[in-house]
Structures are given as C-alpha cells and as structure tokens.
PDB file of C-alpha atoms and ligand atoms in Angstrom:
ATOM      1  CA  UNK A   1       0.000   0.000   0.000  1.00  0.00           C
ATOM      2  CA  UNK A   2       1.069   3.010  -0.969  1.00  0.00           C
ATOM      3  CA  UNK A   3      -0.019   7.004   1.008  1.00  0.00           C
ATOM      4  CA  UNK A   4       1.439   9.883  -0.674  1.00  0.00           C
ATOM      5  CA  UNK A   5       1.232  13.142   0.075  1.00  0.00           C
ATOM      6  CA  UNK A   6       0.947  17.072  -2.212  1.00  0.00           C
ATOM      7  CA  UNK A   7       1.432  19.753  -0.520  1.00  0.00           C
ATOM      8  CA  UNK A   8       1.397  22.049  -4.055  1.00  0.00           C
ATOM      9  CA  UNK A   9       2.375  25.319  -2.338  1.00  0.00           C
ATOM     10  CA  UNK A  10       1.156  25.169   1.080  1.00  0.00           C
ATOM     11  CA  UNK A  11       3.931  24.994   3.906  1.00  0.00           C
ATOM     12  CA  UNK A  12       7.381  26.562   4.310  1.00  0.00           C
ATOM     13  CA  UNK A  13      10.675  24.532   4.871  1.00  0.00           C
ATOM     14  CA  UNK A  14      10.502  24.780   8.760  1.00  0.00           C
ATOM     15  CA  UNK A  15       6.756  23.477   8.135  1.00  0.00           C
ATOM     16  CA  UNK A  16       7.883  20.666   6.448  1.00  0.00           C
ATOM     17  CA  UNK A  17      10.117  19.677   8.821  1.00  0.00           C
ATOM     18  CA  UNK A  18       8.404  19.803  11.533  1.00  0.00           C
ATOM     19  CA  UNK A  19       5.434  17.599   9.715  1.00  0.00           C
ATOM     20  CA  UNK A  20       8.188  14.870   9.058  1.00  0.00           C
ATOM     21  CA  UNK A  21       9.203  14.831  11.903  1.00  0.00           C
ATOM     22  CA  UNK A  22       5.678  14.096  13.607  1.00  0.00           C
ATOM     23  CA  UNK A  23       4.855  11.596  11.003  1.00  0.00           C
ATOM     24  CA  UNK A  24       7.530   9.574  11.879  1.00  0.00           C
ATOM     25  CA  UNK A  25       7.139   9.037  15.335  1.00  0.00           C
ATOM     26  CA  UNK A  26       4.026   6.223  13.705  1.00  0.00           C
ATOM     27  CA  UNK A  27       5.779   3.144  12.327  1.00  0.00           C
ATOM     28  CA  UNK A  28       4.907   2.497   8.672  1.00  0.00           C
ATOM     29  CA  UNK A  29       4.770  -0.934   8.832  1.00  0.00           C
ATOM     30  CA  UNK A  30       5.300  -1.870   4.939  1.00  0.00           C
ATOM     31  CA  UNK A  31       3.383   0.999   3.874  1.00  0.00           C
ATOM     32  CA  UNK A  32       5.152   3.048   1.452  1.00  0.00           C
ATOM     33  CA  UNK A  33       4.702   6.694   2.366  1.00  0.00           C
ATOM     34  CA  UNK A  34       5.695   9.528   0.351  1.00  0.00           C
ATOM     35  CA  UNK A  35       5.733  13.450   0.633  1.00  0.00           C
ATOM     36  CA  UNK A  36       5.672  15.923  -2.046  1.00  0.00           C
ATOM     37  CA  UNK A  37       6.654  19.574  -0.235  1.00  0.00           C
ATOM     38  CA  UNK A  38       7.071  22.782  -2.455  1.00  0.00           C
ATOM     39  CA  UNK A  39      10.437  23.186  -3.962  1.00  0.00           C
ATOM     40  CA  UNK A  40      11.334  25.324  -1.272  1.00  0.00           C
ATOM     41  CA  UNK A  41      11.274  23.223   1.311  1.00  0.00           C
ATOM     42  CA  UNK A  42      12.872  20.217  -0.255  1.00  0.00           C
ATOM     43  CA  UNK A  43      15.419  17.979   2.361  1.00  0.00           C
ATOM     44  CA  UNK A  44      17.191  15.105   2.792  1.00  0.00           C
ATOM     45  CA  UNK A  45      14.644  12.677   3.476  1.00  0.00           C
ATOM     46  CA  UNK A  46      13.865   9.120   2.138  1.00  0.00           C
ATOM     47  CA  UNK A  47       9.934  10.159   2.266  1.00  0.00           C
ATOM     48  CA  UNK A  48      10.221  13.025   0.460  1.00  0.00           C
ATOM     49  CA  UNK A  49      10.404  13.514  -3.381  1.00  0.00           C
ATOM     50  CA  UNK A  50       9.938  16.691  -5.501  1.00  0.00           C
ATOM     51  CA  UNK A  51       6.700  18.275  -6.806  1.00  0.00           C
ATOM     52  CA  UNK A  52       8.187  18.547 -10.462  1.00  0.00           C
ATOM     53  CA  UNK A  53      11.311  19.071 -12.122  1.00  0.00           C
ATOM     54  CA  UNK A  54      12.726  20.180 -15.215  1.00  0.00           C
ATOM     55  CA  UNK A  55      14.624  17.393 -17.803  1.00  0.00           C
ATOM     56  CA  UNK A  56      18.178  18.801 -17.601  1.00  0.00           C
ATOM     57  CA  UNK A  57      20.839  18.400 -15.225  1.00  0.00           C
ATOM     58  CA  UNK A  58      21.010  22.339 -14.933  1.00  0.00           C
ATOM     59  CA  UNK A  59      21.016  24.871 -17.495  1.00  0.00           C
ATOM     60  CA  UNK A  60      19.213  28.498 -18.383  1.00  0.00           C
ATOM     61  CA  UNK A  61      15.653  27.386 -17.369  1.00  0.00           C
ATOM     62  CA  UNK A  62      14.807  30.355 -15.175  1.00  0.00           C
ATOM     63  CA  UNK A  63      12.477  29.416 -12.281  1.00  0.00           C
ATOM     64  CA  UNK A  64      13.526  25.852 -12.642  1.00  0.00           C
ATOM     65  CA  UNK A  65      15.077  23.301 -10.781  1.00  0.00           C
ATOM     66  CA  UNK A  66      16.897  20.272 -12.245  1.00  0.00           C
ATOM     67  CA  UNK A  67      18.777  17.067 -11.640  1.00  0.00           C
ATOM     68  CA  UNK A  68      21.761  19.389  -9.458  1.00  0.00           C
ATOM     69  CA  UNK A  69      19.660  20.494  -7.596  1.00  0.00           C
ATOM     70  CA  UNK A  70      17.647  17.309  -6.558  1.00  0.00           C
ATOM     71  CA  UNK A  71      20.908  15.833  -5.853  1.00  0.00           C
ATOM     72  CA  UNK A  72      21.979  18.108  -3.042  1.00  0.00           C
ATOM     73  CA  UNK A  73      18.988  16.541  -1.173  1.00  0.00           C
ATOM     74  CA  UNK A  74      19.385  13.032  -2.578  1.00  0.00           C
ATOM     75  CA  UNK A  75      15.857  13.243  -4.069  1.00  0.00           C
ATOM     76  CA  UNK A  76      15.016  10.229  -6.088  1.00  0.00           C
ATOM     77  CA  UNK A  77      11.537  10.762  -6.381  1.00  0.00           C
ATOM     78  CA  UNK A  78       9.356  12.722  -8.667  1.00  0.00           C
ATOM     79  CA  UNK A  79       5.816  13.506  -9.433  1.00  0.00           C
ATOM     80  CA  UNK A  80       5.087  13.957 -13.263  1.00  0.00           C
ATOM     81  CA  UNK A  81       1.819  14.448 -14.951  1.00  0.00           C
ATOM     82  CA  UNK A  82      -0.169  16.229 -12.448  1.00  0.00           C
ATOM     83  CA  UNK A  83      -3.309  17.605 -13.578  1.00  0.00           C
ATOM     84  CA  UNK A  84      -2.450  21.562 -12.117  1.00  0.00           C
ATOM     85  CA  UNK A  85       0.800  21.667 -13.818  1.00  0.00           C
ATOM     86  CA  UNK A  86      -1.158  19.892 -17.483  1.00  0.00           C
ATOM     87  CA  UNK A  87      -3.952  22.102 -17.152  1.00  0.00           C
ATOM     88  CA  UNK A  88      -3.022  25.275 -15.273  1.00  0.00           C
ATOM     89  CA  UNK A  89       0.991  25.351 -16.377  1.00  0.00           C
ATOM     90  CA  UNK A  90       0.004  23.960 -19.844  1.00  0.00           C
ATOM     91  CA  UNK A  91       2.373  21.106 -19.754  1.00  0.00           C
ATOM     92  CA  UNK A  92       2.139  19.450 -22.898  1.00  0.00           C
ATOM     93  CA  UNK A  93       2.055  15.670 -23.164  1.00  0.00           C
ATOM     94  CA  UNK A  94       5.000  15.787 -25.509  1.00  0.00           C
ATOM     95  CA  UNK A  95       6.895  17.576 -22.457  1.00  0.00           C
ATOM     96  CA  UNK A  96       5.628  15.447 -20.399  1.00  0.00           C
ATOM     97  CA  UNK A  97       6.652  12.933 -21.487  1.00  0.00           C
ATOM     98  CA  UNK A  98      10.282  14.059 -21.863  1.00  0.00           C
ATOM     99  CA  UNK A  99      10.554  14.292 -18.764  1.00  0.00           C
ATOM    100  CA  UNK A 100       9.406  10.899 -17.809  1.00  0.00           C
ATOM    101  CA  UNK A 101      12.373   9.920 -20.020  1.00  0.00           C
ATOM    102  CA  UNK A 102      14.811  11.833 -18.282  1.00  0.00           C
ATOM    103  CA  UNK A 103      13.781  10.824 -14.740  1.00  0.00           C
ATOM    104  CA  UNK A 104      13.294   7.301 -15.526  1.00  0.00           C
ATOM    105  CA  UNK A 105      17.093   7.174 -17.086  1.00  0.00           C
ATOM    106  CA  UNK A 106      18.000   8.645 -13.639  1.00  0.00           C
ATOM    107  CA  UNK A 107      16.271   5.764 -11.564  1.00  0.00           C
ATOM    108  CA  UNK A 108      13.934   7.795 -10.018  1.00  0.00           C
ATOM    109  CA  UNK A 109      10.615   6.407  -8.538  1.00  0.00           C
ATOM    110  CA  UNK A 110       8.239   8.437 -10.460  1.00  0.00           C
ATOM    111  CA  UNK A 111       4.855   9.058  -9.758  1.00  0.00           C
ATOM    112  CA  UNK A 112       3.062   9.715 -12.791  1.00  0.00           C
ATOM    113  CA  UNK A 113      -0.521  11.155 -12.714  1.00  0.00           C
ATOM    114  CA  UNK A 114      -3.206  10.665 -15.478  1.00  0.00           C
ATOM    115  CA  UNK A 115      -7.160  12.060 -15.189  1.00  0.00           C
ATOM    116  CA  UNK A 116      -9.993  13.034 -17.121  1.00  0.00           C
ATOM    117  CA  UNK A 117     -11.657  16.213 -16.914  1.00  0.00           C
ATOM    118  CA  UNK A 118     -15.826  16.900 -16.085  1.00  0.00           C
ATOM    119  CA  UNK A 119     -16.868  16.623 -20.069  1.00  0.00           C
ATOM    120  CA  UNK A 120     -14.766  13.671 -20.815  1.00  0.00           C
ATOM    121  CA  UNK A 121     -16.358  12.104 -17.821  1.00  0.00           C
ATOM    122  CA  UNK A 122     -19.439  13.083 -18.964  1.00  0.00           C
ATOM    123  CA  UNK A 123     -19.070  10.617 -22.149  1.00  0.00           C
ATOM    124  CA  UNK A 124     -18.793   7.690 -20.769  1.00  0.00           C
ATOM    125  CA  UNK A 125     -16.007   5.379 -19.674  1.00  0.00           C
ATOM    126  CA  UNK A 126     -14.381   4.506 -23.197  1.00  0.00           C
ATOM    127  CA  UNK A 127     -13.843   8.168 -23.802  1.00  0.00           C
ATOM    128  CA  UNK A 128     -12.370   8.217 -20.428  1.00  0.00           C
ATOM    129  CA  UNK A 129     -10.195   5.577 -21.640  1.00  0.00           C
ATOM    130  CA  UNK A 130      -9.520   6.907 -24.660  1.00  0.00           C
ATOM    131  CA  UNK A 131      -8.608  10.256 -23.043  1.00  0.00           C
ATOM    132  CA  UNK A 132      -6.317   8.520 -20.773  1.00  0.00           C
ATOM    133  CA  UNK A 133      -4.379   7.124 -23.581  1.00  0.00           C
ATOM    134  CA  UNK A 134      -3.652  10.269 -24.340  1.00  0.00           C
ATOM    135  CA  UNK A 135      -2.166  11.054 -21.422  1.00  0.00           C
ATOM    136  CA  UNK A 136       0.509   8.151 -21.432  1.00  0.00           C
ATOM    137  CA  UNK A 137       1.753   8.747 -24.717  1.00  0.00           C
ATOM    138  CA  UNK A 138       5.637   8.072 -24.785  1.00  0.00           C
ATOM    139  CA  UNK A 139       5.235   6.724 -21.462  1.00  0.00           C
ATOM    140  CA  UNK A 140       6.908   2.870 -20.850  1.00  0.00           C
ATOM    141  CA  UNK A 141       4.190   1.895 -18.425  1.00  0.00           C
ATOM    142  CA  UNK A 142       6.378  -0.731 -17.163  1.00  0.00           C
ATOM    143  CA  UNK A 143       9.406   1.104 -16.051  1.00  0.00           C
ATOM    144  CA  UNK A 144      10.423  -0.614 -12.481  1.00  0.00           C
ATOM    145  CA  UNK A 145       9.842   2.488 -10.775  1.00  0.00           C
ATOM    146  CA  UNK A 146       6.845   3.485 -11.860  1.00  0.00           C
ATOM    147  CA  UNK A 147       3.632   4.364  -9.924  1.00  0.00           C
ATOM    148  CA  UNK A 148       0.538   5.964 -11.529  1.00  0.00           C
ATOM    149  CA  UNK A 149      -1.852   8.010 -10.057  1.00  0.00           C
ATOM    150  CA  UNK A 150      -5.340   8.207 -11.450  1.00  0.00           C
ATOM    151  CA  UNK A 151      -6.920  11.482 -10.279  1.00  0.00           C
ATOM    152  CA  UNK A 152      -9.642  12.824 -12.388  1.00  0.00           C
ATOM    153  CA  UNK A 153      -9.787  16.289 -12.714  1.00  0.00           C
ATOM    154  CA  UNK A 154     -12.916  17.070 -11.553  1.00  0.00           C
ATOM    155  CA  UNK A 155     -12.299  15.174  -8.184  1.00  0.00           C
ATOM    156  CA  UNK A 156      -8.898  16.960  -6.961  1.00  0.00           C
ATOM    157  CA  UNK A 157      -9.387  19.870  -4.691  1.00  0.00           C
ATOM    158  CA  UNK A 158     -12.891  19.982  -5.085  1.00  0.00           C
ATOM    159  CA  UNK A 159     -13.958  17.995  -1.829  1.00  0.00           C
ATOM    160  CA  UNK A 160     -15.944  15.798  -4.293  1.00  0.00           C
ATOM    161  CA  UNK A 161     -14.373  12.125  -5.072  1.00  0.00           C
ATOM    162  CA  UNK A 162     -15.319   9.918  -7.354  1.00  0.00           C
ATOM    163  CA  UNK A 163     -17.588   7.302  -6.767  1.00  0.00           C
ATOM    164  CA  UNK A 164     -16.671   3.981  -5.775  1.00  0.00           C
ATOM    165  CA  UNK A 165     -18.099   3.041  -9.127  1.00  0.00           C
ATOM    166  CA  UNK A 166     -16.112   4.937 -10.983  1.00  0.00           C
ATOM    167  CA  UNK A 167     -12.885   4.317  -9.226  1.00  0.00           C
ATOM    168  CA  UNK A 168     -13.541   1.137  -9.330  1.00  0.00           C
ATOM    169  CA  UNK A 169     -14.226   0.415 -13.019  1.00  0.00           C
ATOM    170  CA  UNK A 170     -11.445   3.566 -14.277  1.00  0.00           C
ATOM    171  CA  UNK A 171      -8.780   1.555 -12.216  1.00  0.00           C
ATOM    172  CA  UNK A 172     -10.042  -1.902 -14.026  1.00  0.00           C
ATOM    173  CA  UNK A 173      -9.030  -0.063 -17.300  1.00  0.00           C
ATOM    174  CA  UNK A 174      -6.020   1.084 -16.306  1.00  0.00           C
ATOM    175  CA  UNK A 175      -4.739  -2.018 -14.937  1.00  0.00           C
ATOM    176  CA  UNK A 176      -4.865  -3.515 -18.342  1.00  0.00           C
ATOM    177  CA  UNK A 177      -2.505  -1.311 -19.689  1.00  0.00           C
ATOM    178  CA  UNK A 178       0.225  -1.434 -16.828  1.00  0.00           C
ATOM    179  CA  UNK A 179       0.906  -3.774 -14.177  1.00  0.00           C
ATOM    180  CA  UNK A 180       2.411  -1.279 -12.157  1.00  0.00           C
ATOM    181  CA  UNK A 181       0.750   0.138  -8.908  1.00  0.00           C
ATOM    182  CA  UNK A 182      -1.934   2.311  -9.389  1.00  0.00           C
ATOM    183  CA  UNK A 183      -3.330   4.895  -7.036  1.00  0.00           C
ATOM    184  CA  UNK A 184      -6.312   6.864  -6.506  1.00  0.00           C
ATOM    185  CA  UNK A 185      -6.382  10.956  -6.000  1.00  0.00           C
ATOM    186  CA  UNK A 186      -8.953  13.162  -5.746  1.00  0.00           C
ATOM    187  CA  UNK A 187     -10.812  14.626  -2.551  1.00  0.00           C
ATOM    188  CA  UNK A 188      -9.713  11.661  -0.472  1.00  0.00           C
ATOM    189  CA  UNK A 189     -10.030  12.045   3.204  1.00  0.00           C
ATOM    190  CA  UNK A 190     -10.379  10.188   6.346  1.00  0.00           C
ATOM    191  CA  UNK A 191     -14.006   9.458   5.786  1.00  0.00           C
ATOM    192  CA  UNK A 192     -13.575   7.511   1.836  1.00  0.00           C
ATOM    193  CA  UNK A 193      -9.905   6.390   2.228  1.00  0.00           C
ATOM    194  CA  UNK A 194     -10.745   2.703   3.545  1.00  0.00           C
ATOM    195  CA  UNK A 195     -13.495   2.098   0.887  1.00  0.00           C
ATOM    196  CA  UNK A 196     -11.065   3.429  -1.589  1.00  0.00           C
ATOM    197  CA  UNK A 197      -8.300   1.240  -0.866  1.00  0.00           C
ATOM    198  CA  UNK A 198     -10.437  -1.904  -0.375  1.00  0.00           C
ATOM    199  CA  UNK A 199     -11.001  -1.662  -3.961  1.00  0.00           C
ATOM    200  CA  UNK A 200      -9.103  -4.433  -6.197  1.00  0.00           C
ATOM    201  CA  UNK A 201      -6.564  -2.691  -8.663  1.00  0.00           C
ATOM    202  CA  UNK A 202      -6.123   0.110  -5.536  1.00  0.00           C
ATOM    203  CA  UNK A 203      -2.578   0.131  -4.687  1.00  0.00           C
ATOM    204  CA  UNK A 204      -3.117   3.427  -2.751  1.00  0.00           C
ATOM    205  CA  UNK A 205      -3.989   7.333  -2.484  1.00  0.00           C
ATOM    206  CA  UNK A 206      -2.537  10.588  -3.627  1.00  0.00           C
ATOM    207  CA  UNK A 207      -3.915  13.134  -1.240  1.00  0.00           C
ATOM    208  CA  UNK A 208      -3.451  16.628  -1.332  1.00  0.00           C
ATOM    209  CA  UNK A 209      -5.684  18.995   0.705  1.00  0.00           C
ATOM    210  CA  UNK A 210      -6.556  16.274   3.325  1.00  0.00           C
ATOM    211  CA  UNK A 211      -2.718  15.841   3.718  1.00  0.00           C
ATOM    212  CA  UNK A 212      -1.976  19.316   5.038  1.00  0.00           C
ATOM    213  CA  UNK A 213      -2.733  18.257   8.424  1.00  0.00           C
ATOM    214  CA  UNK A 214      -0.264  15.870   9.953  1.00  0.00           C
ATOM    215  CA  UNK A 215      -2.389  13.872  12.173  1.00  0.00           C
ATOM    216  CA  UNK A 216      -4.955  13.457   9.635  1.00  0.00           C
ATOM    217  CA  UNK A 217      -2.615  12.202   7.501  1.00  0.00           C
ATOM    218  CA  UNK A 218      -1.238   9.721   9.917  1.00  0.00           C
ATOM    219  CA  UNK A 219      -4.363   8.812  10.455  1.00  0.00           C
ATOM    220  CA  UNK A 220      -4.760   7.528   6.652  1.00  0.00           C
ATOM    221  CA  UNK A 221      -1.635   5.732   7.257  1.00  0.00           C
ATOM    222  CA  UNK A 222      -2.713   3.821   9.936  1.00  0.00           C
ATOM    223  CA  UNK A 223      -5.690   2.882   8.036  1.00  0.00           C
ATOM    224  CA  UNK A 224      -3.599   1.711   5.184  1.00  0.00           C
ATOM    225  CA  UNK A 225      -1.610  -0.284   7.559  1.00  0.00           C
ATOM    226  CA  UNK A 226      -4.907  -2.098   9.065  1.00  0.00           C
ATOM    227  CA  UNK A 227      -5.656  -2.961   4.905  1.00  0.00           C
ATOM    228  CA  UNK A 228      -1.930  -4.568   4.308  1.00  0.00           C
TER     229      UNK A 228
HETATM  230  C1  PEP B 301      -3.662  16.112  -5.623  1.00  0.00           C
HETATM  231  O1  PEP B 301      -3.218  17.241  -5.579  1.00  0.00           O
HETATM  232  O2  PEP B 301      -2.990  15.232  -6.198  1.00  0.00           O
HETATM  233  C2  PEP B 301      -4.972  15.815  -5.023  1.00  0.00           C
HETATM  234  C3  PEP B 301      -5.485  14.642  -5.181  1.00  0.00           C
HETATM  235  O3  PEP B 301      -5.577  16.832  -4.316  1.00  0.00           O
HETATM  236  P1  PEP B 301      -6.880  16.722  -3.337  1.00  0.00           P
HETATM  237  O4  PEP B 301      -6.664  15.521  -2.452  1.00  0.00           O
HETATM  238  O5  PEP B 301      -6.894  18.003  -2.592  1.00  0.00           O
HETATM  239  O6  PEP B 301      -8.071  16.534  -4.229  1.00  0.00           O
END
C-alpha cells in the first residue's frame, strides 16, 4: 500500500520539517509513504520527493530546478503528470513525457498522474479511456519504478471524489494497460480512504488537501496499515 502526500504550495521549509518529523514518530509498517513539499522546502529525506522538475541536469531554465539540484537533497523521487501543472501550467504531453524519459534514465521512482476532466467524464467510460491514452503517450508503463496516479480532474481539490463506481471500473481499465501500482487521487479524506483502498486494482492514495494536516494524515496511514 502506498499514502502519498501534495502539498502544491502550502507549507514553508521549517513546516515541512516539523510535519516529518511528527509523522515519523508512527511506524509504517510496509506501507510506502511519500511526501511531495514545495520546492522550497525540499530535504534530505527518504519520504520526500519533488513536486516537479525540469529534464536537464542544470542549465538556463529560469524558475527551474533540475537534476543538481535534486541531488543536493538526494531526491530520487518525482511527481510527473499532475493535472495543475497539465492544465493550469500547460504542460504538454510531448513535455511530459520528456521528462518521464529523463527521470526514468535517472532511476527515479516516479509518480506519474493521469485524469480526465468533467466533459470527458461526462461521455462515458471509453472516452475516459480513450482520453487517458492520451495522457501516457511516450510513457513505458512498465518502467520498475513506476507508480501511476489516477486522479480525475474534476475530483482533486474539489472535496468531491469519485464514486466507488467509478474508481472502481477507471482503475479496471487502467490495470490492463500497466501492471504497475496504481493509485487513486482526488478529494480523499479520512471518511472515503478505507473504501477506496479496499477496492481491487487500488494500490493506494494521492492526497493533497486532506494531507496538510499531519495527524490526519497519519491517520490515513494507519488505516492503510490495518488494509496490508
Ligand atoms: C492532488 O493534488 O494530487 C490531489 C489529489 O488533491 P486533493 O486531495 O486536494 O483533491
């Protein structure tokens, strides 16, 4: 099982720390947990991993950071794909998918988030699908590090998940395209998480607002510990 953690950009460095440093004082138990911080507050901690990054080493990419920078923390981890930086940065799949590439030829675990938004939805499963295939253009679905987060638009940030339903029969399709772990995002909280990751093809949760607040988030991985 697998609990990770978005802050986007909520919390400063001395935030952070003090967060991780709460959260451990629970044993994990086998569940892998995993914390996204801003840029800003990045550290040298096997939980934590970087919101995004650019595919260089370093270079004249003004606001960015790149592989020099992630190695001064030992970061290994990465989140690509995510819906706010495809639909609200205007990340390209083409982009995307570059730096997928250059991650994955670095070894890093990368967590790589697909979703469709409200009209897709609206259609009907195959053109979620089809949508969806959109999204993992380029990608090698099987790369050993890989995790994928399914986290349809509509549902992130909006305090409205998806039904079990559609969780549930999205996560069906997905699994026949990767056998990698797959996760769920979107509005999960302490009140859905269990039925969420009861589900089969559920290898875990992405949560972002409900993971601002530490013992909320422990919370979520106790629960995931009680599913193991
Ligand atoms: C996310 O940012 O990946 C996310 C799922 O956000 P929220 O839990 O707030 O919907």
């Amino acid at each position: 099982m697998i609990v990770a953690a978005n802050f986007k950009m909520h919390k400063t460095r001395n935030e952070t720390k003090e967060y991780l440093d709460e959260l451990k004082k629970i044993k994990f138990n086998g569940v892998k947990v995993a914390v996204f911080p801003p840029a800003s507050a990045l550290m040298e901690d096997k939980i934590v991993g970087v919101q995004n990054a650019y595919p260089a080493i370093d270079g004249a990419y003004t606001g960015e950071i790149g592989l020099e920078q992630l190695n001064e923390f030992n970061i290994k981890r990465v989140l690509i794909g995510h819906s706010e930086r495809r639909h609200i940065l205007n990340e390209s799949q083409e982009f995307i998918a570059k730096k997928f590439d250059f991650y994955k030829n670095q070894g890093f675990e990368i967590f790589y988030c697909i979703g469709e938004p409200l009209e897709v939805r609206k259609k009907g499963i195959k053109e979620v699908v089809e949508y969806l295939k959109t999204q993992i253009k380029d990608i090698d679905l099987e790369y050993e590090n890989l995790i994928v987060a399914y986290e349809p638009v509509w549902a992130i940030g909006t305090g409205e998940s998806a039904s079990i339903e559609k969780i549930k029969e999205t996560h069906e399709e997905i699994r026949k395209l990767t056998s990698k772990p797959i996760l769920y995002g979107g509005s999960v909280k302490l009140n859905n998480i269990k039925e969420i990751i009861e589900l089969p093809n559920v290898e875990g949760v992405l949560v972002g607002g409900a993971s601002l607040d530490v013992e909320t988030f422990k919370e979520m991985i106790k629960i995931a510990k009680d599913m193991k």
